[in-house]
mmCIF file of C-alpha atoms in Angstrom:
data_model
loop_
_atom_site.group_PDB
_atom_site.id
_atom_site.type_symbol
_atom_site.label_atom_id
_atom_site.label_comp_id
_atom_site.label_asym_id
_atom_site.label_seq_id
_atom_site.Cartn_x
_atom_site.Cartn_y
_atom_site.Cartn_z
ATOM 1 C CA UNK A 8 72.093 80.117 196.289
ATOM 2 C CA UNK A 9 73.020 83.860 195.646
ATOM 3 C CA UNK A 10 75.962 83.327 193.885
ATOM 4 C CA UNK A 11 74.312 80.189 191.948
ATOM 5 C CA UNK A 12 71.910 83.037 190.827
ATOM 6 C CA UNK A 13 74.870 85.702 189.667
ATOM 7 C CA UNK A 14 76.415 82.964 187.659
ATOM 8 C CA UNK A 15 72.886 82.212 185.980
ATOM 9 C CA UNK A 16 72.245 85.778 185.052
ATOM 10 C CA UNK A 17 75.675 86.831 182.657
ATOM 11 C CA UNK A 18 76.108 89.928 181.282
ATOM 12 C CA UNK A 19 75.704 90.519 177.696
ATOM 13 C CA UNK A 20 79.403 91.095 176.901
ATOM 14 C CA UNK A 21 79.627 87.618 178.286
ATOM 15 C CA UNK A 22 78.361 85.977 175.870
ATOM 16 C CA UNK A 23 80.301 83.533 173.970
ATOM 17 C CA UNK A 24 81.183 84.481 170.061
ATOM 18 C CA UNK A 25 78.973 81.034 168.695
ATOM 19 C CA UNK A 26 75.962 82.808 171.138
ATOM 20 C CA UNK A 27 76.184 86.506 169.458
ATOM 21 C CA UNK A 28 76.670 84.457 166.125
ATOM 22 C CA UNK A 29 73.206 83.099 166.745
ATOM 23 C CA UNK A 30 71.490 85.799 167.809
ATOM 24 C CA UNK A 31 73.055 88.141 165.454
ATOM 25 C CA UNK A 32 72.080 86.601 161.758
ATOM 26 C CA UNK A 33 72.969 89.848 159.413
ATOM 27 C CA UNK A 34 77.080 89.202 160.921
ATOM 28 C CA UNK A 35 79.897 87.262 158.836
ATOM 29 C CA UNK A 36 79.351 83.325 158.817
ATOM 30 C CA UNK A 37 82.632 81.033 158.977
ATOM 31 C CA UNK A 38 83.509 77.958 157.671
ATOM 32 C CA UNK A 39 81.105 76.383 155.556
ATOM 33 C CA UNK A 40 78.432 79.018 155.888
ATOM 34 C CA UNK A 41 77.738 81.221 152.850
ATOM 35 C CA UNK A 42 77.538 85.067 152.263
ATOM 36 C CA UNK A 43 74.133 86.199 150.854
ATOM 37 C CA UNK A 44 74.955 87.363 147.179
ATOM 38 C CA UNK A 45 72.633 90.869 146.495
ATOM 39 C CA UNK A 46 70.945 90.242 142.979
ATOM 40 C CA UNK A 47 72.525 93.880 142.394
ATOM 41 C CA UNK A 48 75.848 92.002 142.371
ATOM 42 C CA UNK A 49 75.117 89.048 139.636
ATOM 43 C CA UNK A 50 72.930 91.616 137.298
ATOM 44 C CA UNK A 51 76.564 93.473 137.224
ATOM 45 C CA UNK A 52 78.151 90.146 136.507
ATOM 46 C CA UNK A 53 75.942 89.146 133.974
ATOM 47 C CA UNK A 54 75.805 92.700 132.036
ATOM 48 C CA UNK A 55 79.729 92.213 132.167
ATOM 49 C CA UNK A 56 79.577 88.996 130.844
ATOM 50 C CA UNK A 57 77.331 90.654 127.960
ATOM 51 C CA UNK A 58 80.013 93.000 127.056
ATOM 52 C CA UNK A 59 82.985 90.771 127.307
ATOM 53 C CA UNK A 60 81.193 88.732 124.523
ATOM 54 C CA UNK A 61 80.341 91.589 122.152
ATOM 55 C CA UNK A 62 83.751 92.627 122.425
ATOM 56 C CA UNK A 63 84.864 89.706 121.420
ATOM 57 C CA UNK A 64 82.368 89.423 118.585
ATOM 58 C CA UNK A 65 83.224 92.940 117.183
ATOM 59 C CA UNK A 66 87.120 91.528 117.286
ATOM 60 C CA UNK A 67 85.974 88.714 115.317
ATOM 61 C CA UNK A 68 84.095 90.642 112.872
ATOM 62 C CA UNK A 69 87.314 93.156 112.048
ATOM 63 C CA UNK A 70 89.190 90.670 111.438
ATOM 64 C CA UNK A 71 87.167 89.515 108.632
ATOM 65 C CA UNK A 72 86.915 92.657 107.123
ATOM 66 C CA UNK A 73 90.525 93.312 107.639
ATOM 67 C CA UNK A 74 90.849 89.094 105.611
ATOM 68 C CA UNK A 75 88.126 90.106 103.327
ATOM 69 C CA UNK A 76 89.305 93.481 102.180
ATOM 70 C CA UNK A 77 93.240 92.040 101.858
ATOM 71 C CA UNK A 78 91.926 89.748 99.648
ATOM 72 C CA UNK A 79 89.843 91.976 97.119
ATOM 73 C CA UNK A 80 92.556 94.201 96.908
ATOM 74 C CA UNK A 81 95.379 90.985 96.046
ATOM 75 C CA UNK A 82 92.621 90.073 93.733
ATOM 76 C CA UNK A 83 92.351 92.769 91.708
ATOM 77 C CA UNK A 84 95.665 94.269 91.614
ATOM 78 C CA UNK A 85 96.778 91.094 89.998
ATOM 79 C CA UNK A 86 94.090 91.132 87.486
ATOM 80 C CA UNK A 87 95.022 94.593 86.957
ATOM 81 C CA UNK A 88 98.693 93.881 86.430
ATOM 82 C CA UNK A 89 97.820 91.001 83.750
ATOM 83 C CA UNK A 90 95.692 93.030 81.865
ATOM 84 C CA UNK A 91 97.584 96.146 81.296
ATOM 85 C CA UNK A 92 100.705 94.157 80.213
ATOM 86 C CA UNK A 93 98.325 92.442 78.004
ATOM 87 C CA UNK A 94 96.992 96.115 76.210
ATOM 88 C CA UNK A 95 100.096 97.562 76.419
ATOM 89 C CA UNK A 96 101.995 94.513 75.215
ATOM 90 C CA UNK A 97 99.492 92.996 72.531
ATOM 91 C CA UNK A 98 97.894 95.456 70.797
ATOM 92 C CA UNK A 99 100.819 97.919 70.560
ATOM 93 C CA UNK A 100 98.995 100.501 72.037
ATOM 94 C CA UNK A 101 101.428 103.544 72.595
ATOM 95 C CA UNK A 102 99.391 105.414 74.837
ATOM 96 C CA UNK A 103 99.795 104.681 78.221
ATOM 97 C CA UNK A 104 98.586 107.740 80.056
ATOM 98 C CA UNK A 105 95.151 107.991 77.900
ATOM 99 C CA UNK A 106 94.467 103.719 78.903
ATOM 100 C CA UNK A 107 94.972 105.786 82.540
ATOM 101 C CA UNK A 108 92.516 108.756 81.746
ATOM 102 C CA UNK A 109 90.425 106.249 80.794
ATOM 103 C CA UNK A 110 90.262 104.283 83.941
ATOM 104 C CA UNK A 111 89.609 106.965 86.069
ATOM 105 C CA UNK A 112 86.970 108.662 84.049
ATOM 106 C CA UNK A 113 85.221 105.515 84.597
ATOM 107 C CA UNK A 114 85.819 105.024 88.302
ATOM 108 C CA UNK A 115 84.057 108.731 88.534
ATOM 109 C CA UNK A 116 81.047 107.392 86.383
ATOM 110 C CA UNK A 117 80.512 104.233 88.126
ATOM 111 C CA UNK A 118 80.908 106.095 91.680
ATOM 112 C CA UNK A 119 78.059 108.890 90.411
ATOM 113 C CA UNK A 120 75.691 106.391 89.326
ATOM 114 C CA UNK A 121 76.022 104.530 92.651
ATOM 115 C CA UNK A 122 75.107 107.641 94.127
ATOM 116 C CA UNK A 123 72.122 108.300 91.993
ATOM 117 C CA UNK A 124 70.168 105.123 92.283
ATOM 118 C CA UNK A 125 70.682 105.739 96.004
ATOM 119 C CA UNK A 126 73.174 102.959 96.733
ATOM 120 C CA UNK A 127 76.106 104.969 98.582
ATOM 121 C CA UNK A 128 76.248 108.361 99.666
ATOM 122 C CA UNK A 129 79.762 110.776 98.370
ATOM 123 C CA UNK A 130 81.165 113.482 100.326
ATOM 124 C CA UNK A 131 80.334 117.116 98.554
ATOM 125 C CA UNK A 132 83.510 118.181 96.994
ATOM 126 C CA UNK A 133 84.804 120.753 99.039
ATOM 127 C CA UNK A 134 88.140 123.046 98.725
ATOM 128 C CA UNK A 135 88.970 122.839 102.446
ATOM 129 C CA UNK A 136 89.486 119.117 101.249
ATOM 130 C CA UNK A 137 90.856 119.051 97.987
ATOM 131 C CA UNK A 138 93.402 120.885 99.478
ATOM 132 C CA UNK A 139 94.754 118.655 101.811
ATOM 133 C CA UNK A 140 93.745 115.731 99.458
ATOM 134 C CA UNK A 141 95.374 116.626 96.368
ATOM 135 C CA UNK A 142 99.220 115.453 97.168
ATOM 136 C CA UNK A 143 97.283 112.223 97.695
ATOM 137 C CA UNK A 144 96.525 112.160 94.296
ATOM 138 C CA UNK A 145 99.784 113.852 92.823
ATOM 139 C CA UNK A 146 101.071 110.310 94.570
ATOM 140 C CA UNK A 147 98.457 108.218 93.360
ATOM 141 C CA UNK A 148 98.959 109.812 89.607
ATOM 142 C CA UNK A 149 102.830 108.829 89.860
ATOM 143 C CA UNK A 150 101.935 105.729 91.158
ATOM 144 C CA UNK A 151 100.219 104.328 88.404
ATOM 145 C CA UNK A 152 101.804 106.310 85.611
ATOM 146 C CA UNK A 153 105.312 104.638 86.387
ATOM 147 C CA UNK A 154 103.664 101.392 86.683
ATOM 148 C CA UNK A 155 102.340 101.213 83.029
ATOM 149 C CA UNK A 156 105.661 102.736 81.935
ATOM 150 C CA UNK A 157 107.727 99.923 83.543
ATOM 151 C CA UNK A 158 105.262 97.317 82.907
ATOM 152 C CA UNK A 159 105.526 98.160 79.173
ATOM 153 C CA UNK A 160 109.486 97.672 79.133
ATOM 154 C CA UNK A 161 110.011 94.743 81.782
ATOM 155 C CA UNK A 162 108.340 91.778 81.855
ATOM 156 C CA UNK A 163 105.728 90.830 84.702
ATOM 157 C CA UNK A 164 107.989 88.477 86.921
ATOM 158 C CA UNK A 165 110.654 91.135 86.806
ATOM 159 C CA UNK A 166 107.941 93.344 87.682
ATOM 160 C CA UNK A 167 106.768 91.654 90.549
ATOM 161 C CA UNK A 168 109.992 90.810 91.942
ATOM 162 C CA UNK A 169 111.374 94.732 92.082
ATOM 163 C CA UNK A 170 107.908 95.800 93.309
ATOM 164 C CA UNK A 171 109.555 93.972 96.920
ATOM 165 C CA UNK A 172 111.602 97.331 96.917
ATOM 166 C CA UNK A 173 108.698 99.229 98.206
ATOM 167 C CA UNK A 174 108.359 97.115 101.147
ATOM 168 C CA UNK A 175 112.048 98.132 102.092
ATOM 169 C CA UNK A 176 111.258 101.993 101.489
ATOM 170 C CA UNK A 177 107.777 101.900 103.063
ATOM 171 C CA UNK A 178 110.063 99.904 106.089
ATOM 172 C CA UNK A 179 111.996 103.170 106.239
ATOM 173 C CA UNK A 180 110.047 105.258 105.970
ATOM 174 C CA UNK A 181 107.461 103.720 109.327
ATOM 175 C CA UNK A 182 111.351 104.026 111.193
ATOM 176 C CA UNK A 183 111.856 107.509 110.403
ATOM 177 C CA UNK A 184 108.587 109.275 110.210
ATOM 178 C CA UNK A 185 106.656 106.920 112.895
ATOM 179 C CA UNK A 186 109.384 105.453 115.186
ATOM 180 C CA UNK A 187 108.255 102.382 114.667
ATOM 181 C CA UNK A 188 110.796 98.909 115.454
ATOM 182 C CA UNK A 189 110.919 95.649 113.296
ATOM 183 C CA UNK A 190 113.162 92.481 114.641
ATOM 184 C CA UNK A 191 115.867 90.790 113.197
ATOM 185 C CA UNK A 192 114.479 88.709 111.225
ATOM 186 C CA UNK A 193 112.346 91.350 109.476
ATOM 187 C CA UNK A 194 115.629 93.232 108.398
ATOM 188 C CA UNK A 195 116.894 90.123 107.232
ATOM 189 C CA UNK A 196 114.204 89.152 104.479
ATOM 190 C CA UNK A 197 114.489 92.802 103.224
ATOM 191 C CA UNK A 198 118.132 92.319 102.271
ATOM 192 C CA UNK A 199 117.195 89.015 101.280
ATOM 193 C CA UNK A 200 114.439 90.619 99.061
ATOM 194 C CA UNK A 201 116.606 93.439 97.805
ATOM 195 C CA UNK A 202 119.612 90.744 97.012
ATOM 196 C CA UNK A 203 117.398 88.770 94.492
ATOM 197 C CA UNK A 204 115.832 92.104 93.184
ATOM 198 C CA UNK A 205 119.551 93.158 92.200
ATOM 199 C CA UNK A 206 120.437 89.011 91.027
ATOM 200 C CA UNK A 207 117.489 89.052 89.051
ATOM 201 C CA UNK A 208 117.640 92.496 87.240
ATOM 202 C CA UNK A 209 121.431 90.897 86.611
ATOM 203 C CA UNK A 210 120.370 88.160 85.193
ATOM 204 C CA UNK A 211 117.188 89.256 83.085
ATOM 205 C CA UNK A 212 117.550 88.392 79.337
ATOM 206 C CA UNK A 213 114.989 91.561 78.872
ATOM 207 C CA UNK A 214 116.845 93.778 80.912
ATOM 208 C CA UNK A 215 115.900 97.830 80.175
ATOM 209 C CA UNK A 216 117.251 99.941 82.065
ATOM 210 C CA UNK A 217 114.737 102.571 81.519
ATOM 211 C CA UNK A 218 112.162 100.178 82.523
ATOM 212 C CA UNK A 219 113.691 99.151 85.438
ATOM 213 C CA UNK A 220 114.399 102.930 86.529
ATOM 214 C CA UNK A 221 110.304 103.495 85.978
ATOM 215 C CA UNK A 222 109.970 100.451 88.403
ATOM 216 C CA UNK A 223 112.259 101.869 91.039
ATOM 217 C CA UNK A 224 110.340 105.372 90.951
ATOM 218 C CA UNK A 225 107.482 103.287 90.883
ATOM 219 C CA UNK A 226 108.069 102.078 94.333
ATOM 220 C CA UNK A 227 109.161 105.412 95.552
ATOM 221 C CA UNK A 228 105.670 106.635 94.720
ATOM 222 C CA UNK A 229 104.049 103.878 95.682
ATOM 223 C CA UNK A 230 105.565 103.542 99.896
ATOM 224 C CA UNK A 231 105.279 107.517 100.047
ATOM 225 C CA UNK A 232 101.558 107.104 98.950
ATOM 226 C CA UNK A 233 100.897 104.278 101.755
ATOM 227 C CA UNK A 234 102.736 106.118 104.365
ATOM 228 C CA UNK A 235 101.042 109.868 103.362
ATOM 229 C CA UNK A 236 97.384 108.548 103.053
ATOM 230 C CA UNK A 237 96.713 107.136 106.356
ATOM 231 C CA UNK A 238 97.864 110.741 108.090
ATOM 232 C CA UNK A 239 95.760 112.289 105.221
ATOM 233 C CA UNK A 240 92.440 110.730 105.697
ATOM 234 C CA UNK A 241 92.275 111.869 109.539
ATOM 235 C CA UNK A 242 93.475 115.142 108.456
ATOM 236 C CA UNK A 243 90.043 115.717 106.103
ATOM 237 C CA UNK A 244 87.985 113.987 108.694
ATOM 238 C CA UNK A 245 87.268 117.809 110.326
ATOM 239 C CA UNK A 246 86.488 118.768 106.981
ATOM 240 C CA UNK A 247 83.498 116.132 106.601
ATOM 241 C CA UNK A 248 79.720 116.067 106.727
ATOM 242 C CA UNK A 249 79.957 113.963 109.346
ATOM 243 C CA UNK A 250 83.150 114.954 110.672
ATOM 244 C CA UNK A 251 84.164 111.662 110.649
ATOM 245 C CA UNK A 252 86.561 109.740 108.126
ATOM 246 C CA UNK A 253 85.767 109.523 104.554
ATOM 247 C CA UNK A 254 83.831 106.657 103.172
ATOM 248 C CA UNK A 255 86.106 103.997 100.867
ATOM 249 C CA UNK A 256 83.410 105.331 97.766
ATOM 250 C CA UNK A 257 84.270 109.036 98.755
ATOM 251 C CA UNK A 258 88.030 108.277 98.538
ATOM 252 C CA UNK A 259 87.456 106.697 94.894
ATOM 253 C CA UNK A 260 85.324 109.412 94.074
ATOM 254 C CA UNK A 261 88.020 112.014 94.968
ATOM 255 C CA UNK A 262 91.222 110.030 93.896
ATOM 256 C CA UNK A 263 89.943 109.671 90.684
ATOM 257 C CA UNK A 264 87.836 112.943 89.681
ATOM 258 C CA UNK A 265 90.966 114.801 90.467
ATOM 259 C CA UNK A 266 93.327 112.516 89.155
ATOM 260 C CA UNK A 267 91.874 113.308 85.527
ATOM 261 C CA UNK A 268 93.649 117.215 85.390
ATOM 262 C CA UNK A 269 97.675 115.736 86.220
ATOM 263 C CA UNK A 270 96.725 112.761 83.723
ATOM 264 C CA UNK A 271 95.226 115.049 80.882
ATOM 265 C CA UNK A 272 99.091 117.354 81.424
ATOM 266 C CA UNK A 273 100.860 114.194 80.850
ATOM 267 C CA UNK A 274 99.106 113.452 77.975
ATOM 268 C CA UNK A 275 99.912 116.553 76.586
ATOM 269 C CA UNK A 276 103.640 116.462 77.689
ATOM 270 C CA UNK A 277 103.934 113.404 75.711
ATOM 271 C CA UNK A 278 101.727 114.252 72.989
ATOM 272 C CA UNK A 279 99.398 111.447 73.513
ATOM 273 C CA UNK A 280 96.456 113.852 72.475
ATOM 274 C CA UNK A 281 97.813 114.132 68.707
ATOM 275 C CA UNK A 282 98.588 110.253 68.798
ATOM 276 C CA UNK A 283 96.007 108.800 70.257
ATOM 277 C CA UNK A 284 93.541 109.086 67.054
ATOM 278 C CA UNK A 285 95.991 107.632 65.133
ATOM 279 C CA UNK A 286 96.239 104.741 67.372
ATOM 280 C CA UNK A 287 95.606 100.772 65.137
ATOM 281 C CA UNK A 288 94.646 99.257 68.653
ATOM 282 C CA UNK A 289 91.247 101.556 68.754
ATOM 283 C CA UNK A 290 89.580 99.552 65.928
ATOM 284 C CA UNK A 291 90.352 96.073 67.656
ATOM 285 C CA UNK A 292 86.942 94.989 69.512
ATOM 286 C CA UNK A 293 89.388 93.196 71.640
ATOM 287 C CA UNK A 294 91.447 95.953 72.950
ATOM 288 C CA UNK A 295 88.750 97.739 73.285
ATOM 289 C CA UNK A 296 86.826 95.203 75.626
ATOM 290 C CA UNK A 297 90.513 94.812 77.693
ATOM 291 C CA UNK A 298 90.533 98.508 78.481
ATOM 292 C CA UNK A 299 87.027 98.444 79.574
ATOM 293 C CA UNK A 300 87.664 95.712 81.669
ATOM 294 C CA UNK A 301 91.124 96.741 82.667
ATOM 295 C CA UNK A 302 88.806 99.820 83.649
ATOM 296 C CA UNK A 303 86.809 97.906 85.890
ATOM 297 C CA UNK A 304 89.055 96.854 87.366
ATOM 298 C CA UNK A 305 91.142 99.714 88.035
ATOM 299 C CA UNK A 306 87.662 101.108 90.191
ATOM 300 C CA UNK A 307 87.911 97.849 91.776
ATOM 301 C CA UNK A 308 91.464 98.449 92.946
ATOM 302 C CA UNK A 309 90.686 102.315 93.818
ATOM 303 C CA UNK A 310 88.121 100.736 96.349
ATOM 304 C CA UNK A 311 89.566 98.253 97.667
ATOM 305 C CA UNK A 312 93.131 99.875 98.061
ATOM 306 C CA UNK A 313 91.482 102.464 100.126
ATOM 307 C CA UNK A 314 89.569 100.120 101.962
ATOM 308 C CA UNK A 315 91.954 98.026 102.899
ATOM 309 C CA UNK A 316 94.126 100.880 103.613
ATOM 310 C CA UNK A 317 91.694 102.431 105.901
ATOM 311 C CA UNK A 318 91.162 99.140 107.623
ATOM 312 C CA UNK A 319 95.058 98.520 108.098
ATOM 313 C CA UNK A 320 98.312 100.360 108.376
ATOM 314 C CA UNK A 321 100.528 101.352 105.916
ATOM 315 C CA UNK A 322 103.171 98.866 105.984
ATOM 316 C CA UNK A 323 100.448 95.964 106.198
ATOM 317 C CA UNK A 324 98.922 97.370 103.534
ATOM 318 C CA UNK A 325 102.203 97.403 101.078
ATOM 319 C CA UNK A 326 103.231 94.112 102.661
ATOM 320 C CA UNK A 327 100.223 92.201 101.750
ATOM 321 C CA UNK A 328 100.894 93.367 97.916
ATOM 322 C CA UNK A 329 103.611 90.460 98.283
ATOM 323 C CA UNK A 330 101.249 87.979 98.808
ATOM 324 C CA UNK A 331 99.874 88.077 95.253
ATOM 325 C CA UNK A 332 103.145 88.518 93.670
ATOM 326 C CA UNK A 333 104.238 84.593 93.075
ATOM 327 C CA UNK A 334 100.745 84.338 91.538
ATOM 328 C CA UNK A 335 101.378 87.679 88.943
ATOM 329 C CA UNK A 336 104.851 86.288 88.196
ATOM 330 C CA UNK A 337 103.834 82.725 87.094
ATOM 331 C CA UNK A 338 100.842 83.910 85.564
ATOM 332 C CA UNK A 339 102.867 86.597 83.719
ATOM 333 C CA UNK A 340 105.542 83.832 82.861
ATOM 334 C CA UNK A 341 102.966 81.481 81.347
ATOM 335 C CA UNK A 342 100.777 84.031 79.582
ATOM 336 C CA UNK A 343 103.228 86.311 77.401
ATOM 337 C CA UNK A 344 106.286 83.272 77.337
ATOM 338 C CA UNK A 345 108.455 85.427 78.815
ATOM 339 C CA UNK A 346 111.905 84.214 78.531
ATOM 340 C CA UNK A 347 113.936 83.404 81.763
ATOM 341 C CA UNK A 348 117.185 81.452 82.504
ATOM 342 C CA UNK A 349 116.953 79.074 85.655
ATOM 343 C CA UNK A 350 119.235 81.930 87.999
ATOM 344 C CA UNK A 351 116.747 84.534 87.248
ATOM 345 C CA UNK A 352 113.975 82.068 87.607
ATOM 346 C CA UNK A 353 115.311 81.287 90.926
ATOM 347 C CA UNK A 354 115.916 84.917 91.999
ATOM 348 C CA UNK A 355 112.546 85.447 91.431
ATOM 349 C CA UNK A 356 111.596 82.738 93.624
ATOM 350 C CA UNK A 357 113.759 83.394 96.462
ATOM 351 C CA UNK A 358 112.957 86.931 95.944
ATOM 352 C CA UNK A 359 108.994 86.361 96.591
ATOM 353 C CA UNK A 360 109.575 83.195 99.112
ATOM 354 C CA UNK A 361 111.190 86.488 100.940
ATOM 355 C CA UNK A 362 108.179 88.706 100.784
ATOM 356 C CA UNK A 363 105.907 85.948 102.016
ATOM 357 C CA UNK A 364 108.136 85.067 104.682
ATOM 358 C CA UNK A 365 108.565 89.069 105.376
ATOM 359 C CA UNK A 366 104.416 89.237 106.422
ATOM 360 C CA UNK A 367 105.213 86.664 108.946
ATOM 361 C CA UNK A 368 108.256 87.775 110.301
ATOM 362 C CA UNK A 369 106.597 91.322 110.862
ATOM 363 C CA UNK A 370 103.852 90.282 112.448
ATOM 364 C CA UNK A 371 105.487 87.387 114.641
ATOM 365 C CA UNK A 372 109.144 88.701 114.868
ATOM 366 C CA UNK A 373 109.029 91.967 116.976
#
């Protein structure tokens, strides 16, 4: 009976695991059992949940801005290309830097008077800026005045076509200042695009060759402007209000206010400001409603360059300039009967194919 009574009465560390299981609930259940979750644990899941899904909603929204500003800025650079050929072109106007002075003078105007009724809000002007901004707009100035000088001597396909030269500078240039790689095929379509530039300038029944040497500074000016801006405008950001970036309407507002002093020297180096009076085109309602319009547009393109700029880097930005090109060409083609031959029609074609097929390889090929 003694011993029946020992073996009754275990000791604690007897106790079978299943028995301290049972008579320990806060331990770890196995098998099928489940862990309590803390409602610590899915208020952490949740708010992570919350952020995944404005991340992915702020993703989604710059990309349309990115699509949105790419397209303004196709949109009106090809308007802007039609309709300075056509003032240069149609009206024999001989004053190509003044049709320039013109359109920035009106980009300042419109810019102020968004300011006054209280639309937009400009940075000051301030020297600590204008400093480091100005080679911006020595490069913008060169920019455009080399595009109405080879516009005026080359017809627009040709135009369009050796404009695909600044996508192989700006290319360069992202190697050798940035370090940046491109694949194969990337290479490829720029010698393919540089092969029908030099077909096509063989072959062009207009040929000039001081038109075509315009067109080549042209895109010098143009890829050293893409690559110098983007380093620029975080340069002045210290030098803000805000200390933040410039606003696109700030960038107009200083590209083109301080575009007006190179523009009025060239005018004088050429003597535009003796023949511009003298000028038939200035009595033509029609040329004059072109340049006003061609003005328009040019604030359009000051905007929405810089916006899409600031939005995008600089090869993108000079890359997606391709994309309107087979529209300019036809357009230019069919508007002012520009005679071609079916090899420099073709050139063309291959030549733009290649710039459209250059976006894709950059951005799919590395």
């Amino acid at each position: 009976m003694l011993l029946l009574k020992r073996l009754m009465k275990r000791p604690e560390s007897a106790k079978s695991p299943r028995d301290a299981e049972a008579a320990s609930p806060n331990l770890k259940l196995r098998g099928a059992d489940v862990l309590p979750v803390s409602p610590r644990d899915g208020q952490a899941k949740d708010a992570s949940k919350e952020v995944n899904i404005l991340a992915a909603d702020n993703v989604e929204h710059q990309k349309v801005v990115v699509l949105l500003s790419g397209l303004l800025y196709i949109s009106t650079s090809a308007s802007l290309i039609l309709l300075n050929k056509h003032a240069l072109a149609s009206f024999q106007f001989h004053c190509p830097n003044a049709l320039l002075l013109l359109h920035c003078l009106l980009a300042v105007f419109l810019v102020k008077m968004f300011e006054v009724v209280g639309w937009i809000k400009l940075e000051p002007l301030k020297w600590s800026i204008i400093k480091i901004w100005f080679p911006v707009n020595l490069l913008f100035v060169g920019m455009i005045v080399t595009s109405f000088f080879s516009l005026k001597l080359i017809g627009v396909a040709m135009f369009t076509l050796l404009k695909n030269l600044s996508n192989f500078i700006t290319i360069i240039g992202d190697w050798y200042f940035f370090g940046r790689t491109y694949s194969l095929q990337v290479w490829c379509c720029l010698i393919l695009m540089v092969g029908s530039a030099c077909f096509g300038g063989y072959t062009d029944l207009r040929f000039s060759l001081e038109g075509y040497m315009w067109q080549l500074l042209n895109c010098i000016f143009t890829s050293a402007y893409a690559l110098y801006l983007s380093g620029t405008m975080d340069r002045v950001a210290q030098f803000t209000t805000s200390k933040e970036r410039m606003t696109e309407f700030s960038m107009v507002y200083y590209n083109n206010l301080l575009s007006i002093g190179p523009i009025l020297i060239l005018m004088l180096g050429y003597g535009e400001v003796i023949t511009l009076p003298t000028q038939a085109a200035l009595t033509n309602p029609e040329f004059i409603i072109v340049a006003l319009v061609g003005g328009l547009l040019g604030f359009g393109i000051s905007f929405t360059s810089l916006w899409y700029m600031s939005r995008t880097t600089a090869t993108v930005y000079s890359l997606t300039g391709s994309l309107n090109k087979i529209l300019v060409a036809v357009a230019g083609i069919l508007l002012f009967a520009e005679p071609t031959t079916l090899r420099n029609l073709m050139s063309i074609v291959v030549g733009l194919a290649a710039g459209v097929i250059f976006v894709l390889a950059k951005a799919y090929g590395r």
